[in-house]
């Protein structure tokens, strides 16, 4: 295996023997074998209150693999699935499993707020690959190539991007995979916004690839961020490694929440199209309202729930201090926008259009009124 594709040193830790034996004993019991389980300190009041399997309930892993087949056109088995506590914990575990001290990680910028922090937490070094609005905020492979060194180990891609709304085509995703293969890089493909694609555009997952890890979540597609359920889809070897890290840190995910997740996945054919349709309306309302009150014509973001716009479009005076602008705006008007600096985009602001239509309209109208006063 090329050195860059090895797991991090910290993955050498063993799984907690107590959890592993208990999980195995339970699996055997489920299969109908007579087991005298004296392994765990588990005073469970009901079955739901006993310790969960560290990798996640087999029913949920089945349901997640089936769902991904529909949603992402992938071909994963339950052994390729880790159930974790939200997409963010999936990102965290994946980065921990790959990054040693000093390893470099390519991150297209603007980026989701947590990527650089998670890389830093794992001892790695974020290396930002600048993208521009003119190029749809998408990764330029030539630029990425130039930033590769011997220490580059991982590329994090966010298809359906927070904060830019960037959406990669199938061809572009294939080019990214080829680039990563040639450079012996891992890819984490954060696909949590796969369900939010507008104007009948297609969603292109990175699919099943030996050196790719897909991170997904029930927070967005299923509108259940409080459930804290996420999925990681990857090779069996990677999932086994992530399961060890999860069982040593989190133990596993709440059984009650996993059951809720199974129910939601069963209804996914009803839930997701409904949410997608509603978000299309909200995005369109956002674009129309920006024109109506601010005379700003925005290119409609093709995916996700956000638009990242230059502060100079709103306020020529405050051009670069997006942090001060957002703080004052919130204090004076009650309109909350996020400064682009949080995403590596100083001088920009992020507007989320997933609020109710009436709030989008009121918010932008209030913003327009405020802008006239400054
Ligand atoms: N990835 C991206 C791009 C996100 O925007 C978010 C949440 O906003 C997450 C991951 C984390 O989602 P979760 O709620 O599943 O932890």
Coordinates of C-alpha atoms and ligand atoms in Angstrom, one line a residue:
X1 CA 0.0 0.0 0.0
X2 CA 1.5 3.4 -0.9
X3 CA 2.6 5.2 2.3
X4 CA 0.1 8.0 1.8
X5 CA -2.8 5.5 1.8
X6 CA -1.9 4.0 5.2
X7 CA -4.1 4.7 8.2
X8 CA -2.8 6.9 10.9
X9 CA -0.6 5.6 13.7
X10 CA -3.4 6.1 16.3
X11 CA -5.5 3.4 14.6
X12 CA -3.2 0.8 16.1
X13 CA -5.2 1.0 19.3
X14 CA -7.3 -2.2 20.0
X15 CA -11.0 -2.3 20.3
X16 CA -12.2 -2.4 23.9
X17 CA -12.3 -6.2 24.5
X18 CA -15.3 -5.9 26.9
X19 CA -17.5 -4.2 24.2
X20 CA -16.3 -6.5 21.4
X21 CA -17.1 -9.7 23.4
X22 CA -20.5 -8.3 24.6
X23 CA -21.4 -7.3 21.0
X24 CA -20.4 -10.8 19.7
X25 CA -22.4 -12.5 22.5
X26 CA -25.5 -10.4 21.6
X27 CA -25.1 -11.1 17.9
X28 CA -25.1 -14.9 18.7
X29 CA -28.1 -14.5 20.9
X30 CA -29.9 -12.7 18.1
X31 CA -29.1 -15.6 15.8
X32 CA -30.8 -17.9 18.3
X33 CA -27.8 -19.4 19.9
X34 CA -28.0 -20.1 23.7
X35 CA -25.5 -17.7 25.2
X36 CA -24.7 -17.0 28.9
X37 CA -23.6 -13.5 28.6
X38 CA -21.5 -12.7 31.7
X39 CA -19.3 -10.2 29.9
X40 CA -20.8 -6.7 30.4
X41 CA -21.5 -4.3 33.2
X42 CA -24.8 -3.6 31.8
X43 CA -27.7 -3.0 34.2
X44 CA -30.2 -2.3 31.4
X45 CA -33.7 -1.6 32.5
X46 CA -35.2 -2.5 29.0
X47 CA -33.6 -3.9 25.9
X48 CA -33.4 -0.4 24.3
X49 CA -31.3 0.7 27.2
X50 CA -28.6 -1.9 26.8
X51 CA -25.3 -1.0 25.1
X52 CA -25.6 -0.5 21.3
X53 CA -23.3 -2.3 18.8
X54 CA -20.3 0.0 18.2
X55 CA -20.8 -0.2 14.4
X56 CA -24.5 0.5 14.6
X57 CA -27.6 -1.7 14.5
X58 CA -27.5 -4.2 11.7
X59 CA -31.1 -3.3 10.6
X60 CA -30.0 0.4 10.4
X61 CA -26.9 -0.5 8.4
X62 CA -29.0 -2.5 6.0
X63 CA -31.5 0.3 5.7
X64 CA -28.7 2.9 5.2
X65 CA -27.0 0.8 2.5
X66 CA -30.3 0.4 0.7
X67 CA -31.1 4.1 1.0
X68 CA -27.6 5.0 -0.4
X69 CA -28.3 2.7 -3.3
X70 CA -31.4 4.8 -4.2
X71 CA -30.0 8.2 -3.2
X72 CA -26.4 8.0 -4.3
X73 CA -26.5 5.1 -6.7
X74 CA -23.8 3.3 -4.7
X75 CA -23.4 -0.4 -4.0
X76 CA -22.5 -0.7 -0.3
X77 CA -23.2 -3.7 2.0
X78 CA -24.0 -3.3 5.7
X79 CA -20.3 -4.1 6.4
X80 CA -19.4 -0.9 4.5
X81 CA -21.5 1.2 6.9
X82 CA -20.8 2.9 10.2
X83 CA -23.6 4.5 12.1
X84 CA -22.3 7.4 14.0
X85 CA -23.4 10.5 16.0
X86 CA -24.0 12.8 13.1
X87 CA -22.0 13.6 10.0
X88 CA -19.6 15.7 12.0
X89 CA -18.5 12.7 14.2
X90 CA -18.1 10.7 10.9
X91 CA -15.8 13.4 9.6
X92 CA -13.9 13.5 12.9
X93 CA -13.3 9.7 13.1
X94 CA -12.3 9.6 9.4
X95 CA -9.8 12.3 9.8
X96 CA -8.4 10.7 13.0
X97 CA -8.1 7.4 11.1
X98 CA -6.0 9.0 8.4
X99 CA -3.9 11.9 9.7
X100 CA -0.6 11.7 11.5
X101 CA 1.2 14.8 12.9
X102 CA 2.3 17.1 10.1
X103 CA 0.2 15.4 7.3
X104 CA -1.3 17.9 4.9
X105 CA -4.9 18.0 3.9
X106 CA -6.2 19.8 0.8
X107 CA -9.4 21.7 1.5
X108 CA -11.2 23.7 -1.2
X109 CA -11.8 27.2 0.2
X110 CA -14.4 28.5 1.2
X111 CA -15.0 25.5 3.3
X112 CA -17.3 24.1 5.9
X113 CA -16.3 25.6 9.2
X114 CA -15.2 22.4 10.9
X115 CA -12.9 20.9 8.3
X116 CA -9.7 22.9 9.2
X117 CA -10.5 22.6 12.9
X118 CA -10.9 18.8 12.7
X119 CA -7.7 18.5 10.7
X120 CA -5.8 20.6 13.3
X121 CA -7.3 18.5 16.1
X122 CA -5.8 15.4 14.5
X123 CA -2.4 17.1 14.3
X124 CA -2.6 17.7 10.5
X125 CA -2.1 20.8 8.5
X126 CA -5.0 22.3 6.4
X127 CA -3.8 23.4 3.0
X128 CA -6.5 25.6 1.3
X129 CA -7.2 25.4 -2.4
X130 CA -8.8 28.7 -3.4
X131 CA -12.0 28.6 -5.4
X132 CA -13.9 31.5 -7.0
X133 CA -17.5 32.4 -7.6
X134 CA -16.7 32.8 -11.3
X135 CA -15.8 29.1 -11.5
X136 CA -18.8 28.0 -9.5
X137 CA -16.7 27.7 -6.3
X138 CA -15.3 24.4 -7.6
X139 CA -12.0 22.8 -7.0
X140 CA -9.5 23.5 -9.8
X141 CA -7.4 20.3 -10.1
X142 CA -4.4 22.1 -11.6
X143 CA -4.3 24.4 -8.6
X144 CA -4.6 21.5 -6.2
X145 CA -1.8 19.6 -8.0
X146 CA 0.6 22.5 -7.4
X147 CA -0.2 22.4 -3.7
X148 CA 0.6 18.7 -3.3
X149 CA 3.8 17.8 -1.4
X150 CA 5.2 14.5 0.0
X151 CA 3.1 15.1 3.1
X152 CA -0.3 15.5 1.3
X153 CA -2.5 12.7 2.4
X154 CA -6.1 13.7 2.1
X155 CA -8.5 15.8 0.1
X156 CA -11.9 16.8 1.6
X157 CA -14.5 17.5 -0.9
X158 CA -18.0 18.8 -0.1
X159 CA -20.4 18.1 -3.0
X160 CA -23.4 20.3 -2.4
X161 CA -21.3 22.8 -0.5
X162 CA -21.7 24.7 2.7
X163 CA -21.2 27.7 2.4
X164 CA -21.2 28.1 -1.4
X165 CA -23.8 25.8 -2.8
X166 CA -21.3 24.4 -5.3
X167 CA -22.3 21.2 -7.1
X168 CA -19.9 18.9 -8.9
X169 CA -21.0 17.0 -12.0
X170 CA -20.3 13.3 -12.5
X171 CA -17.4 14.1 -14.9
X172 CA -15.9 16.5 -12.3
X173 CA -16.2 13.9 -9.5
X174 CA -14.5 11.3 -11.7
X175 CA -11.7 13.8 -12.5
X176 CA -11.3 14.4 -8.7
X177 CA -11.1 10.6 -8.1
X178 CA -8.4 10.3 -10.9
X179 CA -6.4 13.1 -9.5
X180 CA -6.5 11.6 -6.0
X181 CA -5.5 8.1 -7.3
X182 CA -2.5 9.6 -9.2
X183 CA -1.3 11.4 -6.1
X184 CA -2.1 8.5 -3.7
X185 CA -4.5 10.6 -1.7
X186 CA -7.5 9.7 0.4
X187 CA -10.7 11.5 -0.3
X188 CA -13.4 12.3 2.2
X189 CA -16.5 13.1 0.3
X190 CA -19.0 15.0 2.4
X191 CA -22.3 14.4 0.8
X192 CA -24.7 15.6 3.5
X193 CA -26.5 17.9 1.1
X194 CA -27.1 15.3 -1.6
X195 CA -30.9 15.7 -1.2
X196 CA -30.7 19.5 -1.9
X197 CA -30.1 19.8 -5.6
X198 CA -32.2 22.2 -7.5
X199 CA -33.6 22.8 -11.0
X200 CA -33.7 19.1 -11.7
X201 CA -29.9 18.8 -11.7
X202 CA -28.3 15.5 -10.9
X203 CA -26.4 14.6 -7.8
X204 CA -23.1 12.9 -8.4
X205 CA -21.8 10.9 -5.4
X206 CA -18.1 9.9 -5.4
X207 CA -19.4 6.3 -5.2
X208 CA -17.6 3.2 -4.0
X209 CA -13.9 3.7 -4.2
X210 CA -11.1 2.0 -2.3
X211 CA -9.6 5.3 -1.1
X212 CA -12.8 7.3 -0.7
X213 CA -14.9 7.8 2.4
X214 CA -18.5 9.1 2.1
X215 CA -19.9 11.0 5.0
X216 CA -23.6 11.4 5.2
X217 CA -26.2 12.4 7.8
X218 CA -29.8 12.5 8.7
X219 CA -29.6 16.1 9.7
X220 CA -30.2 17.6 6.2
X221 CA -31.9 15.1 3.9
X222 CA -34.3 14.0 6.6
X223 CA -34.5 17.3 8.4
X224 CA -33.5 15.6 11.7
X225 CA -30.4 17.4 13.0
X226 CA -31.4 16.7 16.6
X227 CA -31.4 13.0 16.1
X228 CA -27.6 13.0 15.8
X229 CA -27.4 10.2 13.3
X230 CA -24.8 10.1 10.6
X231 CA -23.4 7.4 8.2
X232 CA -20.0 6.7 7.0
X233 CA -19.8 4.5 3.8
X234 CA -16.3 3.1 3.1
X235 CA -14.3 -0.1 2.5
X236 CA -14.8 -2.8 5.1
X237 CA -11.3 -2.3 6.4
X238 CA -11.9 1.4 6.9
X239 CA -15.2 0.8 8.6
X240 CA -13.6 -1.8 11.0
X241 CA -10.9 0.8 11.9
X242 CA -13.5 3.6 12.4
X243 CA -15.5 1.2 14.6
X244 CA -12.6 0.7 16.9
X245 CA -12.1 4.5 17.2
X246 CA -15.8 4.9 17.8
X247 CA -16.0 2.2 20.4
X248 CA -13.1 3.7 22.3
X249 CA -14.6 7.2 22.3
X250 CA -18.4 7.1 21.9
X251 CA -19.1 3.4 22.6
X252 CA -21.9 3.6 20.0
X253 CA -25.0 5.6 19.1
X254 CA -28.2 5.7 21.1
X255 CA -30.4 2.7 20.3
X256 CA -33.5 4.8 20.6
X257 CA -32.2 7.2 18.0
X258 CA -31.1 4.4 15.8
X259 CA -34.7 3.0 15.9
X260 CA -36.1 6.4 14.9
X261 CA -33.6 6.5 12.1
X262 CA -34.8 3.1 10.8
X263 CA -38.4 4.4 10.8
X264 CA -37.4 7.6 8.9
X265 CA -35.4 5.6 6.3
X266 CA -38.4 3.4 5.7
X267 CA -40.3 6.6 4.8
X268 CA -37.5 8.2 2.8
X269 CA -39.4 7.9 -0.5
X270 CA -42.0 10.3 1.1
X271 CA -39.8 12.5 3.3
X272 CA -36.9 13.5 1.0
X273 CA -38.9 14.6 -2.2
X274 CA -41.1 16.7 0.0
X275 CA -38.2 18.4 1.7
X276 CA -36.4 18.9 -1.6
X277 CA -39.5 20.5 -3.2
X278 CA -40.0 22.8 -0.3
X279 CA -36.3 23.9 -0.4
X280 CA -36.5 24.6 -4.1
X281 CA -39.3 27.0 -3.3
X282 CA -37.3 28.6 -0.5
X283 CA -34.3 29.0 -2.7
X284 CA -36.4 30.6 -5.5
X285 CA -38.0 32.9 -2.9
X286 CA -34.6 33.9 -1.8
X287 CA -33.4 34.8 -5.3
X288 CA -36.6 36.7 -6.1
X289 CA -36.6 38.6 -2.9
X290 CA -32.9 39.6 -3.3
X291 CA -34.0 41.1 -6.6
X292 CA -37.2 42.7 -5.4
X293 CA -35.7 44.5 -2.4
X294 CA -32.0 44.8 -3.1
X295 CA -31.9 44.7 -6.9
X296 CA -29.2 42.1 -6.6
X297 CA -29.2 39.4 -9.2
X298 CA -27.7 36.3 -7.7
X299 CA -26.7 33.2 -9.7
X300 CA -29.0 30.6 -8.0
X301 CA -27.0 28.2 -5.9
X302 CA -27.4 24.8 -7.6
X303 CA -27.3 22.9 -4.3
X304 CA -27.3 22.9 -0.5
X305 CA -29.0 25.6 1.6
X306 CA -26.7 28.6 1.3
X307 CA -25.5 31.5 -0.8
X308 CA -22.2 33.2 -0.3
X309 CA -22.2 36.7 -1.5
X310 CA -19.7 39.6 -1.5
X311 CA -20.3 42.1 1.2
X312 CA -19.5 44.8 -1.4
X313 CA -22.8 43.9 -3.1
X314 CA -24.6 44.8 0.1
X315 CA -22.6 47.6 1.5
X316 CA -19.8 49.2 -0.5
X317 CA -18.6 51.0 2.7
X318 CA -18.1 47.9 4.8
X319 CA -16.4 45.8 2.0
X320 CA -14.1 43.7 4.0
X321 CA -15.1 43.6 7.6
X322 CA -17.7 40.9 7.4
X323 CA -17.5 40.1 11.1
X324 CA -18.3 43.7 12.2
X325 CA -21.0 44.0 9.5
X326 CA -22.8 40.8 10.6
X327 CA -22.5 41.7 14.3
X328 CA -23.9 45.2 13.8
X329 CA -26.7 43.9 11.5
X330 CA -27.9 41.5 14.1
X331 CA -27.7 44.0 16.9
X332 CA -29.6 46.7 15.0
X333 CA -32.1 44.7 13.0
X334 CA -32.3 41.2 14.3
X335 CA -31.2 39.8 10.9
X336 CA -28.6 37.0 11.4
X337 CA -26.1 36.3 8.6
X338 CA -22.8 34.5 9.0
X339 CA -19.6 36.3 8.2
X340 CA -17.7 34.7 5.4
X341 CA -14.5 34.7 7.5
X342 CA -15.8 31.7 9.3
X343 CA -15.5 29.8 6.1
X344 CA -12.2 31.3 4.9
X345 CA -14.1 33.9 2.8
X346 CA -13.3 37.3 4.3
X347 CA -15.4 40.0 2.7
X348 CA -18.3 37.7 2.1
X349 CA -21.5 36.8 4.0
X350 CA -23.4 33.6 4.0
X351 CA -27.2 33.6 3.8
X352 CA -29.1 30.4 4.5
X353 CA -32.3 30.1 2.6
X354 CA -33.8 27.2 4.6
X355 CA -35.9 29.5 6.9
X356 CA -39.6 29.6 6.2
X357 CA -40.5 31.7 3.1
X358 CA -42.1 34.5 5.2
X359 CA -39.0 34.8 7.3
X360 CA -36.7 34.9 4.2
X361 CA -38.9 37.7 2.8
X362 CA -39.0 39.6 6.1
X363 CA -35.3 39.2 6.7
X364 CA -34.2 40.5 3.3
X365 CA -36.7 43.4 3.5
X366 CA -35.3 44.3 6.9
X367 CA -31.8 44.0 5.5
X368 CA -32.7 46.3 2.6
X369 CA -34.1 48.9 4.9
X370 CA -31.0 48.8 7.1
X371 CA -28.6 49.1 4.1
X372 CA -30.3 52.4 3.2
X373 CA -29.4 53.8 6.6
X374 CA -25.7 53.1 6.5
Ligands
LIG1 N1 -20.9 18.7 6.7 C1 -21.5 19.8 6.3 C2 -21.0 20.4 5.0 C3 -22.4 20.5 7.0 O1 -22.9 21.7 6.6 C4 -22.8 20.0 8.3 C5 -23.7 20.7 9.2 O2 -24.1 21.8 9.0 C6 -22.2 18.8 8.7 C7 -21.3 18.1 7.9 C8 -22.5 18.1 10.0 O3 -23.8 17.7 10.0 P1 -24.3 16.8 11.2 O4 -25.5 17.6 11.8 O5 -24.8 15.5 10.6 O6 -23.2 16.6 12.2

